[in-house]
mmCIF file of C-alpha atoms in Angstrom:
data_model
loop_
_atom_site.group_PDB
_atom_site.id
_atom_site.type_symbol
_atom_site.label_atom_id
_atom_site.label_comp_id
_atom_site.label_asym_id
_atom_site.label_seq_id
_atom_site.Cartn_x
_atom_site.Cartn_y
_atom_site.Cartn_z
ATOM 1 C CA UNK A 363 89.747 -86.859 -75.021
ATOM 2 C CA UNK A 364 88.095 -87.450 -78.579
ATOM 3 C CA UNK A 365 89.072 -91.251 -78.902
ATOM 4 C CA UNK A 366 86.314 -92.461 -76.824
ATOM 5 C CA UNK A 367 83.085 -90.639 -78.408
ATOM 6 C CA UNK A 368 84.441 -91.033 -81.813
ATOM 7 C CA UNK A 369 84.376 -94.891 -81.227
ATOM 8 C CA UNK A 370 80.934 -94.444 -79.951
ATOM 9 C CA UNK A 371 80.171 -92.782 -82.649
ATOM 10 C CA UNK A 372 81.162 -95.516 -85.097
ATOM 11 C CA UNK A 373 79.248 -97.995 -82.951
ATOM 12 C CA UNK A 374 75.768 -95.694 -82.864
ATOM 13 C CA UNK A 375 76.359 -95.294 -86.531
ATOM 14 C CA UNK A 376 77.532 -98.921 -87.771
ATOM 15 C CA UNK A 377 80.017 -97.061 -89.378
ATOM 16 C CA UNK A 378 82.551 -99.805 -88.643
ATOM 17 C CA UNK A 379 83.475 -101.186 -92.190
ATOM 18 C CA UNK A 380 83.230 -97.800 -94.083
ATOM 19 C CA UNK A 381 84.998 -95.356 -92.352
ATOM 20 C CA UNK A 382 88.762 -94.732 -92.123
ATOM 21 C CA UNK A 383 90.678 -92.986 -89.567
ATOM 22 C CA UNK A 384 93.813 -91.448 -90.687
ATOM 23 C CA UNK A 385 96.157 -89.317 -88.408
ATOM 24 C CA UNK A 386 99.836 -87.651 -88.189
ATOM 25 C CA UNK A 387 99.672 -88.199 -84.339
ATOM 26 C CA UNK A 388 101.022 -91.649 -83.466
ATOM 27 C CA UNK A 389 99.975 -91.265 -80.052
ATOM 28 C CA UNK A 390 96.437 -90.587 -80.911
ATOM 29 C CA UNK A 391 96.381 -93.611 -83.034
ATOM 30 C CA UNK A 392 97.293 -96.101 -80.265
ATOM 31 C CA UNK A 393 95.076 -94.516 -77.907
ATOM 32 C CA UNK A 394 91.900 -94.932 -80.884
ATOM 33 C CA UNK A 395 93.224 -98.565 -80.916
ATOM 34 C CA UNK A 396 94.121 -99.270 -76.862
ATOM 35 C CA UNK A 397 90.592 -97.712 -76.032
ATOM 36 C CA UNK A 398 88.915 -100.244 -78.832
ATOM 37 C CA UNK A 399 90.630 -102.667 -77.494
ATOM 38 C CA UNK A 400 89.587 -102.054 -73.639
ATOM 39 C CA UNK A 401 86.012 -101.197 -74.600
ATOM 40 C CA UNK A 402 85.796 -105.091 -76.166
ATOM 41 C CA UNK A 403 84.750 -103.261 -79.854
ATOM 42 C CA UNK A 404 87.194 -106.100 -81.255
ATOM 43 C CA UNK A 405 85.609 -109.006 -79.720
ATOM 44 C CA UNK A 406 81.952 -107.795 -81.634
ATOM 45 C CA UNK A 407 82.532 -109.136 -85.007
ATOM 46 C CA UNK A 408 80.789 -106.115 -87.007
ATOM 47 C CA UNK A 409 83.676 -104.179 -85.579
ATOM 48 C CA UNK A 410 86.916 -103.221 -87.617
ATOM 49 C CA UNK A 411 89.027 -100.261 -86.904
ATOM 50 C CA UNK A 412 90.018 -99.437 -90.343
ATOM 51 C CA UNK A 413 93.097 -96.722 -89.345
ATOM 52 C CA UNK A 414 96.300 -95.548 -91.040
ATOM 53 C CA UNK A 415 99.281 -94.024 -89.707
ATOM 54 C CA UNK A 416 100.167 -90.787 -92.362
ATOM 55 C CA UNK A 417 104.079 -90.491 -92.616
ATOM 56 C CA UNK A 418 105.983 -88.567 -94.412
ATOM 57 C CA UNK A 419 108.663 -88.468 -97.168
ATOM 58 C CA UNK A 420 109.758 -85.072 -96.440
ATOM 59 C CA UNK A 421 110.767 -82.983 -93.496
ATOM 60 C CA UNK A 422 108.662 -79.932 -92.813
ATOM 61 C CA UNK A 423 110.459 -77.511 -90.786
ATOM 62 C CA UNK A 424 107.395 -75.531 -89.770
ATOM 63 C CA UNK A 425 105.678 -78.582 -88.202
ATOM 64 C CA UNK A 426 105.685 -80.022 -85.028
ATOM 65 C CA UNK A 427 107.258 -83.236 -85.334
ATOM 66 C CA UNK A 428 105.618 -85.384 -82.209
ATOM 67 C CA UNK A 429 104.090 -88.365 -83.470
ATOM 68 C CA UNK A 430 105.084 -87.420 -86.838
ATOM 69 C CA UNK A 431 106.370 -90.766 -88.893
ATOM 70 C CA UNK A 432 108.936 -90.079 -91.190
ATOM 71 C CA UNK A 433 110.159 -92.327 -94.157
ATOM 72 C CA UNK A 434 113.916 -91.388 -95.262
ATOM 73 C CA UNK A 435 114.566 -94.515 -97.247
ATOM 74 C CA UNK A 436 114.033 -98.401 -97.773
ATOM 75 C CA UNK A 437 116.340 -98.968 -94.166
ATOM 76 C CA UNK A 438 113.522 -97.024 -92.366
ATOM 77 C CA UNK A 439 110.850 -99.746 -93.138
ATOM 78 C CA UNK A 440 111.883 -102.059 -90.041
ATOM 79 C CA UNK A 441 111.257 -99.155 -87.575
ATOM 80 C CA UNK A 442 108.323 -97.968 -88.723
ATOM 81 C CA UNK A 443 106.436 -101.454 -89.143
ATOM 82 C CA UNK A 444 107.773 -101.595 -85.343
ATOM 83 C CA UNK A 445 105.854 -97.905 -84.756
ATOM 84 C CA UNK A 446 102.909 -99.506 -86.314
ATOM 85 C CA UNK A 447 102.786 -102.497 -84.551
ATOM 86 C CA UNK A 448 103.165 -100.536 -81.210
ATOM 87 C CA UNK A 449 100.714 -98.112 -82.486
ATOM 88 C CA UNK A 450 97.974 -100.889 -83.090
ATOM 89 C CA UNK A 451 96.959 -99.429 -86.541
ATOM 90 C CA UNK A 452 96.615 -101.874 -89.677
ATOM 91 C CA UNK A 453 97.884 -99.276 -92.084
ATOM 92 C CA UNK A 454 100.222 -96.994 -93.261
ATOM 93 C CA UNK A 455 99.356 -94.035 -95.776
ATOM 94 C CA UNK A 456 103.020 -92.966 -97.109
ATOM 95 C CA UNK A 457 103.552 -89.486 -98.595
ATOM 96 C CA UNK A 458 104.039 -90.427 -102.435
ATOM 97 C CA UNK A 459 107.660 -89.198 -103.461
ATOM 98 C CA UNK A 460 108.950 -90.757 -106.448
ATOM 99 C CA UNK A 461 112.117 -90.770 -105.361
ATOM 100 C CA UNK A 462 111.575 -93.038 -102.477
ATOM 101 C CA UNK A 463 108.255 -94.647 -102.528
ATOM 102 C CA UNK A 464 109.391 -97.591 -104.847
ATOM 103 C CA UNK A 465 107.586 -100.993 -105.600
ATOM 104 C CA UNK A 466 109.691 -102.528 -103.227
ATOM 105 C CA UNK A 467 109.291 -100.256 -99.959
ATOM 106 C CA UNK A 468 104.842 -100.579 -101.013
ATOM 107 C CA UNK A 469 105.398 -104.111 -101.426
ATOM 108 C CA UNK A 470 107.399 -104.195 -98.097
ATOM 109 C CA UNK A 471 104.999 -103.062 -95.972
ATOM 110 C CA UNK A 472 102.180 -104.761 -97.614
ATOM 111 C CA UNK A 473 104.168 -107.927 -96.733
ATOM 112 C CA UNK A 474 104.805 -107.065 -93.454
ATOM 113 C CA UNK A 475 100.374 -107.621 -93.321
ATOM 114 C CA UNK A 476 99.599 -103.826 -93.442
ATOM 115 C CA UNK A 477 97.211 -101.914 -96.124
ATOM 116 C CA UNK A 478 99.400 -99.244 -97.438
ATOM 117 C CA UNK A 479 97.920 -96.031 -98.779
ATOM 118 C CA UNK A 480 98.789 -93.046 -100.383
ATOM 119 C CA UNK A 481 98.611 -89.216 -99.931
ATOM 120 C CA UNK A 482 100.361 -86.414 -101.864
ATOM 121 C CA UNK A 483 99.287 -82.217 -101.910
ATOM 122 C CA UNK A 484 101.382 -81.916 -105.248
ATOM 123 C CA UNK A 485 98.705 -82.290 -108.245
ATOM 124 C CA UNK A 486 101.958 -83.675 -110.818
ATOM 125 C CA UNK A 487 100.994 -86.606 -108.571
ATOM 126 C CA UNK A 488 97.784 -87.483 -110.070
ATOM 127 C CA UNK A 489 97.770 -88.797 -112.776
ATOM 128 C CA UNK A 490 97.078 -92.302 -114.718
ATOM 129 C CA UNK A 491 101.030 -93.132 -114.727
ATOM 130 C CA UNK A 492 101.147 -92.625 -111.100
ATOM 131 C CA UNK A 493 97.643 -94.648 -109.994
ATOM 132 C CA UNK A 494 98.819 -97.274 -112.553
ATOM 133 C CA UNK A 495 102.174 -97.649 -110.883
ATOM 134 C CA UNK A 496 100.415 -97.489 -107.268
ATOM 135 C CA UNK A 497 98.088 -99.751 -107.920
ATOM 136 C CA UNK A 498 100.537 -102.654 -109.212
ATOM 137 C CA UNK A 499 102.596 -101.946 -105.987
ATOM 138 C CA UNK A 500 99.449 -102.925 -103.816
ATOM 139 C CA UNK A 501 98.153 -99.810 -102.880
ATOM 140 C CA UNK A 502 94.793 -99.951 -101.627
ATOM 141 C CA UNK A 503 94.105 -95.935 -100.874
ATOM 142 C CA UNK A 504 95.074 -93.077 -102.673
ATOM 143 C CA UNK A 505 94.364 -90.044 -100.720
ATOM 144 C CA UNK A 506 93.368 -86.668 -102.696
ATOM 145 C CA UNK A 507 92.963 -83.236 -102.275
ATOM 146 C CA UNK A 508 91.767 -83.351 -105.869
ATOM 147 C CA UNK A 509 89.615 -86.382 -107.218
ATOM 148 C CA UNK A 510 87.613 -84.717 -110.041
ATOM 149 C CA UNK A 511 91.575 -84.266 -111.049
ATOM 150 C CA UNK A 512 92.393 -87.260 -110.131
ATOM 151 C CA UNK A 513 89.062 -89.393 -111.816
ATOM 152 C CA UNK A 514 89.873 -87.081 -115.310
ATOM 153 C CA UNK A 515 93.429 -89.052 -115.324
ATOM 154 C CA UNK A 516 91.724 -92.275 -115.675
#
């Protein structure tokens, strides 16, 4: 498997604090954080594992759906801070939909003691209304495709 050398990696690289990992795959996720845990990374206190668990706002018919979070409404924030917690990860990045991502469901999880960022492939996204609103809901990533785009709206 990957989870192993890419930890090593991080290590040989003191990479700890400055690198994200960010994955669809739930079960890669808890095996990145159950093979941290077993090589003692956490117990070196240089070591973070700065990870996020991406889930989505909309179903995608054309992709496989193992591992795959997905965030219907407000009542689906219980189970998935459950996922995360069983995951090990210390973050969630939420696909931005307007329609669903409210204040409330960002400040949720952020109360629930995990950083909450933000990705989105649809440029209408990014823009200074949206990063305004994002950041007063305690975002703390916003995730890009396009960040000259993105750094214009500011």
């Amino acid at each position: 498997r990957i989870v192993k050398p890419i930890l090593q990696l991080f290590e040989k690289m003191d990479v700890w604090e400055s690198v994200s990992l960010i994955s669809f795959d739930a079960e890669l996720m808890k095996a990145l954080h159950c093979t941290w845990a077993e090589e003692k990374w956490e117990d070196k206190p240089s070591t973070f594992l700065n990870s996020y668990w991406l889930v989505s706002s909309h179903v995608y018919p054309e992709i496989e759906t193992y591992g795959l979070g997905y965030f219907a409404d407000d009542k689906s924030i219980p189970e998935l801070c459950d996922q995360l917690q069983k995951i090990g990860t210390r973050g969630i990045y939420l696909e931005f939909n307007e329609t669903t991502v409210t204040r409330p469901v960002l400040e949720a999880f952020s109360a629930a003691g995990f950083r909450v960022g933000i990705w989105s492939g649809r440029s209408e996204h990014e823009n200074w209304d949206v990063i305004q609103f994002l950041s007063q809901s305690g975002v703390e990533v916003i995730n890009t495709d396009e960040p000259r785009k993105l750094v214009e709206s500011l």
